Amino acid sequence: DSVVNRIAAGEVIQRPVSAVKELVENSLDAGSTSVNVAVKDGGLKLIQVSDDGHGIRYEDLPILCERHTTSKLSKYEDLLSIKSMGFRGEALASMTYVGHVMVTTITKGQLHGYRASYRDGVMENEPKACAAVKGTQIMVENLFYNMIARRKTLQNSSDDYTKIVDLLSRFAIHHTNVSFSCRKHGASRSDVHSIATSSRMDSIRTVYGVSVARNLIKIEASDNDSSTSLFAMDGFISNSNYVAKKTTMVLFINDRLVECSALKRAIEIVYAATLPKASKPFIYMSIVLPPEHVDVNVHPTKREVSLLNLEVIIEKIQSVVESKLRDSDE
Ligand code: ADP
Ligand code: MG
């Protein structure tokens, strides 16, 4: 039933930035080394994500946007870690219930690509042969065209493009082997532009600027001693010279961009106690945990993650952050 599907889809894709996140994650899952985003009208008119990944096979195109279509659950081990990967096969399908989706793709060794468009989970015509170089381009047009109230609310808030730029900045500093760009459609200048194979520090400098990069301290921790606390962490935190009114916390767990408000608060507390005169911190942190210890919330839109042994992990990170801040302040 299309109304039910539309409402469910509107839950998965709450705003343009949620669509962009899903599309970029698909590009990364496809092994891309270059991901380019262009957006019109904060994403309401157009979201375009182009990548150079492995592409989509011709025979997969007809069912691509049906719910629960996924190519990412082939092995038994995948089933074990399904929780850490979030919802499967929901994103593209959802987009077709609240917008118009067009896919252009070419797989390795093919002479030409194919283009197909989708509505309400269904491919509209036979895929058409077309010119294509490498990878996949997905266009989502007129997002929420059938959800008048949602569209109105979003039209009045001009900050969706800012949210998209912020999202791409986060991906860019974590995936340093991938180049990212994000621009308003038709603009010659991109607002995020990262170059692949740069060091983490280089990409932070490119994306967040020198004033952030020059005030960072490297942090690292790992524990392989006991299976209950098995984890590795590395990243950068700001020193006492960094100035900002709000905390920026860029957190990746097992290479997925997530949020953990308890961890964020715990680090803010260490800053307040150790560097009382410092501003709110900038934090980039990548944590690796056994997949079965990570539970991305049952709700697909919530990035909030829950972790087994969260208290242990928080304490460990707090002590690393505290000692690094003390060292740097001497
Ligand atoms: P999921 O990512 O959970 O599998 P999606 O709805 O996001 O579900 O995508 C459905 C499927 O479409 C993916 O499993 C993948 O096979 C294919 N796909 C989507 N985007 C791309 C892309 N950019 N490159 C290659 N394959 C893609
Ligand atoms: Mg996906």
PDB file of N, CA and C and ligand atoms in Angstrom, residues 22-23 25-30 32 49 51 53-56 60 64 66 69-72 85-95 105 135-138, ligand 1:
ATOM      1  N   GLU A  22      23.079   7.924   3.041  1.00  0.00           N
ATOM      2  CA  GLU A  22      22.864   6.568   2.520  1.00  0.00           C
ATOM      3  C   GLU A  22      23.548   6.375   1.169  1.00  0.00           C
ATOM      4  N   LEU A  23      23.434   7.386   0.295  1.00  0.00           N
ATOM      5  CA  LEU A  23      24.029   7.267  -1.040  1.00  0.00           C
ATOM      6  C   LEU A  23      25.555   7.208  -0.962  1.00  0.00           C
ATOM      7  N   GLU A  25      27.359   6.235   1.597  1.00  0.00           N
ATOM      8  CA  GLU A  25      27.761   4.953   2.198  1.00  0.00           C
ATOM      9  C   GLU A  25      27.695   3.831   1.160  1.00  0.00           C
ATOM     10  N   ASN A  26      26.700   3.881   0.292  1.00  0.00           N
ATOM     11  CA  ASN A  26      26.643   2.888  -0.792  1.00  0.00           C
ATOM     12  C   ASN A  26      27.847   3.022  -1.711  1.00  0.00           C
ATOM     13  N   SER A  27      28.225   4.253  -2.037  1.00  0.00           N
ATOM     14  CA  SER A  27      29.400   4.472  -2.887  1.00  0.00           C
ATOM     15  C   SER A  27      30.657   3.913  -2.221  1.00  0.00           C
ATOM     16  N   LEU A  28      30.786   4.148  -0.925  1.00  0.00           N
ATOM     17  CA  LEU A  28      31.960   3.639  -0.210  1.00  0.00           C
ATOM     18  C   LEU A  28      31.937   2.112  -0.165  1.00  0.00           C
ATOM     19  N   ASP A  29      30.748   1.545   0.077  1.00  0.00           N
ATOM     20  CA  ASP A  29      30.623   0.085   0.083  1.00  0.00           C
ATOM     21  C   ASP A  29      30.991  -0.516  -1.278  1.00  0.00           C
ATOM     22  N   ALA A  30      30.817   0.267  -2.348  1.00  0.00           N
ATOM     23  CA  ALA A  30      31.127  -0.220  -3.698  1.00  0.00           C
ATOM     24  C   ALA A  30      32.610  -0.053  -4.041  1.00  0.00           C
ATOM     25  N   SER A  32      34.564   2.695  -3.964  1.00  0.00           N
ATOM     26  CA  SER A  32      34.919   3.897  -4.725  1.00  0.00           C
ATOM     27  C   SER A  32      36.163   4.574  -4.170  1.00  0.00           C
ATOM     28  N   VAL A  49      24.804  11.895  -6.574  1.00  0.00           N
ATOM     29  CA  VAL A  49      26.028  11.311  -6.024  1.00  0.00           C
ATOM     30  C   VAL A  49      26.669  10.442  -7.097  1.00  0.00           C
ATOM     31  N   ASP A  51      30.052   8.122  -8.272  1.00  0.00           N
ATOM     32  CA  ASP A  51      31.233   7.441  -7.740  1.00  0.00           C
ATOM     33  C   ASP A  51      31.943   6.653  -8.830  1.00  0.00           C
ATOM     34  N   GLY A  53      32.939   3.410  -8.229  1.00  0.00           N
ATOM     35  CA  GLY A  53      32.947   2.074  -7.628  1.00  0.00           C
ATOM     36  C   GLY A  53      32.659   0.971  -8.626  1.00  0.00           C
ATOM     37  N   HIS A  54      32.345  -0.223  -8.107  1.00  0.00           N
ATOM     38  CA  HIS A  54      32.238  -1.392  -8.998  1.00  0.00           C
ATOM     39  C   HIS A  54      30.971  -1.436  -9.843  1.00  0.00           C
ATOM     40  N   GLY A  55      30.051  -0.505  -9.610  1.00  0.00           N
ATOM     41  CA  GLY A  55      28.859  -0.453 -10.451  1.00  0.00           C
ATOM     42  C   GLY A  55      27.809  -1.484 -10.081  1.00  0.00           C
ATOM     43  N   ILE A  56      26.694  -1.444 -10.785  1.00  0.00           N
ATOM     44  CA  ILE A  56      25.579  -2.354 -10.517  1.00  0.00           C
ATOM     45  C   ILE A  56      25.343  -3.184 -11.776  1.00  0.00           C
ATOM     46  N   ASP A  60      20.733  -6.851 -11.984  1.00  0.00           N
ATOM     47  CA  ASP A  60      20.274  -6.415 -10.667  1.00  0.00           C
ATOM     48  C   ASP A  60      19.395  -5.159 -10.732  1.00  0.00           C
ATOM     49  N   LEU A  64      16.544  -3.441  -8.012  1.00  0.00           N
ATOM     50  CA  LEU A  64      17.432  -2.601  -7.200  1.00  0.00           C
ATOM     51  C   LEU A  64      16.703  -1.841  -6.102  1.00  0.00           C
ATOM     52  N   GLU A  66      13.624  -2.418  -4.853  1.00  0.00           N
ATOM     53  CA  GLU A  66      12.629  -3.109  -4.037  1.00  0.00           C
ATOM     54  C   GLU A  66      13.142  -3.182  -2.611  1.00  0.00           C
ATOM     55  N   THR A  69      16.256  -5.382  -0.976  1.00  0.00           N
ATOM     56  CA  THR A  69      17.266  -5.756  -1.965  1.00  0.00           C
ATOM     57  C   THR A  69      18.619  -5.289  -1.458  1.00  0.00           C
ATOM     58  N   THR A  70      19.493  -6.241  -1.245  1.00  0.00           N
ATOM     59  CA  THR A  70      20.835  -5.883  -0.814  1.00  0.00           C
ATOM     60  C   THR A  70      21.811  -6.899  -1.376  1.00  0.00           C
ATOM     61  N   SER A  71      23.006  -6.449  -1.687  1.00  0.00           N
ATOM     62  CA  SER A  71      24.029  -7.378  -2.163  1.00  0.00           C
ATOM     63  C   SER A  71      25.041  -7.620  -1.054  1.00  0.00           C
ATOM     64  N   LYS A  72      24.686  -7.190   0.151  1.00  0.00           N
ATOM     65  CA  LYS A  72      25.707  -7.156   1.201  1.00  0.00           C
ATOM     66  C   LYS A  72      25.515  -8.180   2.300  1.00  0.00           C
ATOM     67  N   MET A  85      25.761  -3.018  10.905  1.00  0.00           N
ATOM     68  CA  MET A  85      25.681  -2.374   9.611  1.00  0.00           C
ATOM     69  C   MET A  85      24.384  -1.584   9.414  1.00  0.00           C
ATOM     70  N   GLY A  86      23.549  -1.587  10.409  1.00  0.00           N
ATOM     71  CA  GLY A  86      22.314  -0.832  10.260  1.00  0.00           C
ATOM     72  C   GLY A  86      21.321  -1.562   9.386  1.00  0.00           C
ATOM     73  N   PHE A  87      20.347  -0.841   8.900  1.00  0.00           N
ATOM     74  CA  PHE A  87      19.301  -1.453   8.093  1.00  0.00           C
ATOM     75  C   PHE A  87      19.840  -1.880   6.742  1.00  0.00           C
ATOM     76  N   ARG A  88      19.342  -2.991   6.216  1.00  0.00           N
ATOM     77  CA  ARG A  88      19.811  -3.487   4.933  1.00  0.00           C
ATOM     78  C   ARG A  88      18.720  -3.364   3.885  1.00  0.00           C
ATOM     79  N   GLY A  89      19.123  -2.859   2.740  1.00  0.00           N
ATOM     80  CA  GLY A  89      18.211  -2.836   1.616  1.00  0.00           C
ATOM     81  C   GLY A  89      16.978  -1.977   1.803  1.00  0.00           C
ATOM     82  N   GLU A  90      17.082  -0.938   2.622  1.00  0.00           N
ATOM     83  CA  GLU A  90      15.941  -0.062   2.849  1.00  0.00           C
ATOM     84  C   GLU A  90      16.108   1.293   2.170  1.00  0.00           C
ATOM     85  N   ALA A  91      17.364   1.706   2.007  1.00  0.00           N
ATOM     86  CA  ALA A  91      17.620   3.099   1.680  1.00  0.00           C
ATOM     87  C   ALA A  91      17.129   3.481   0.280  1.00  0.00           C
ATOM     88  N   LEU A  92      17.615   2.771  -0.726  1.00  0.00           N
ATOM     89  CA  LEU A  92      17.225   3.136  -2.096  1.00  0.00           C
ATOM     90  C   LEU A  92      15.723   2.977  -2.286  1.00  0.00           C
ATOM     91  N   ALA A  93      15.173   1.875  -1.772  1.00  0.00           N
ATOM     92  CA  ALA A  93      13.730   1.654  -1.879  1.00  0.00           C
ATOM     93  C   ALA A  93      12.986   2.848  -1.278  1.00  0.00           C
ATOM     94  N   SER A  94      13.383   3.242  -0.070  1.00  0.00           N
ATOM     95  CA  SER A  94      12.697   4.354   0.589  1.00  0.00           C
ATOM     96  C   SER A  94      12.728   5.617  -0.259  1.00  0.00           C
ATOM     97  N   MET A  95      13.885   5.883  -0.878  1.00  0.00           N
ATOM     98  CA  MET A  95      14.001   7.105  -1.682  1.00  0.00           C
ATOM     99  C   MET A  95      12.995   7.122  -2.825  1.00  0.00           C
ATOM    100  N   THR A 105      24.746   3.473 -14.404  1.00  0.00           N
ATOM    101  CA  THR A 105      25.826   2.647 -13.850  1.00  0.00           C
ATOM    102  C   THR A 105      26.514   1.816 -14.916  1.00  0.00           C
ATOM    103  N   GLY A 135      31.655   3.324 -12.667  1.00  0.00           N
ATOM    104  CA  GLY A 135      30.916   3.482 -11.432  1.00  0.00           C
ATOM    105  C   GLY A 135      29.451   3.826 -11.614  1.00  0.00           C
ATOM    106  N   THR A 136      28.931   4.515 -10.608  1.00  0.00           N
ATOM    107  CA  THR A 136      27.492   4.723 -10.519  1.00  0.00           C
ATOM    108  C   THR A 136      27.181   6.185 -10.223  1.00  0.00           C
ATOM    109  N   GLN A 137      26.121   6.656 -10.860  1.00  0.00           N
ATOM    110  CA  GLN A 137      25.617   7.979 -10.498  1.00  0.00           C
ATOM    111  C   GLN A 137      24.147   7.820 -10.116  1.00  0.00           C
ATOM    112  N   ILE A 138      23.794   8.294  -8.946  1.00  0.00           N
ATOM    113  CA  ILE A 138      22.399   8.221  -8.533  1.00  0.00           C
ATOM    114  C   ILE A 138      21.862   9.633  -8.348  1.00  0.00           C
TER     115      ILE A 138
HETATM  116  P1  ADP B   1      22.104  -1.702   1.383  1.00  0.00           P
HETATM  117  O1  ADP B   1      23.177  -0.660   1.252  1.00  0.00           O
HETATM  118  O2  ADP B   1      21.661  -1.846   2.807  1.00  0.00           O
HETATM  119  O3  ADP B   1      22.452  -3.009   0.724  1.00  0.00           O
HETATM  120  P2  ADP B   1      20.565   0.096  -0.284  1.00  0.00           P
HETATM  121  O4  ADP B   1      19.087   0.247  -0.470  1.00  0.00           O
HETATM  122  O5  ADP B   1      21.306   1.249   0.253  1.00  0.00           O
HETATM  123  O6  ADP B   1      20.777  -1.183   0.656  1.00  0.00           O
HETATM  124  O7  ADP B   1      21.202  -0.380  -1.649  1.00  0.00           O
HETATM  125  C1  ADP B   1      20.716  -1.550  -2.272  1.00  0.00           C
HETATM  126  C2  ADP B   1      21.764  -2.226  -3.130  1.00  0.00           C
HETATM  127  O8  ADP B   1      22.023  -1.433  -4.282  1.00  0.00           O
HETATM  128  C3  ADP B   1      23.117  -2.403  -2.474  1.00  0.00           C
HETATM  129  O9  ADP B   1      23.180  -3.578  -1.711  1.00  0.00           O
HETATM  130  C4  ADP B   1      24.061  -2.456  -3.676  1.00  0.00           C
HETATM  131  O10 ADP B   1      24.118  -3.762  -4.196  1.00  0.00           O
HETATM  132  C5  ADP B   1      23.375  -1.579  -4.708  1.00  0.00           C
HETATM  133  N1  ADP B   1      23.968  -0.232  -4.786  1.00  0.00           N
HETATM  134  C6  ADP B   1      23.423   0.919  -4.330  1.00  0.00           C
HETATM  135  N2  ADP B   1      24.216   1.982  -4.579  1.00  0.00           N
HETATM  136  C7  ADP B   1      25.315   1.496  -5.210  1.00  0.00           C
HETATM  137  C8  ADP B   1      26.518   2.089  -5.748  1.00  0.00           C
HETATM  138  N3  ADP B   1      26.750   3.423  -5.666  1.00  0.00           N
HETATM  139  N4  ADP B   1      27.419   1.269  -6.356  1.00  0.00           N
HETATM  140  C9  ADP B   1      27.189  -0.072  -6.450  1.00  0.00           C
HETATM  141  N5  ADP B   1      26.079  -0.684  -5.968  1.00  0.00           N
HETATM  142  C10 ADP B   1      25.146   0.075  -5.352  1.00  0.00           C
END
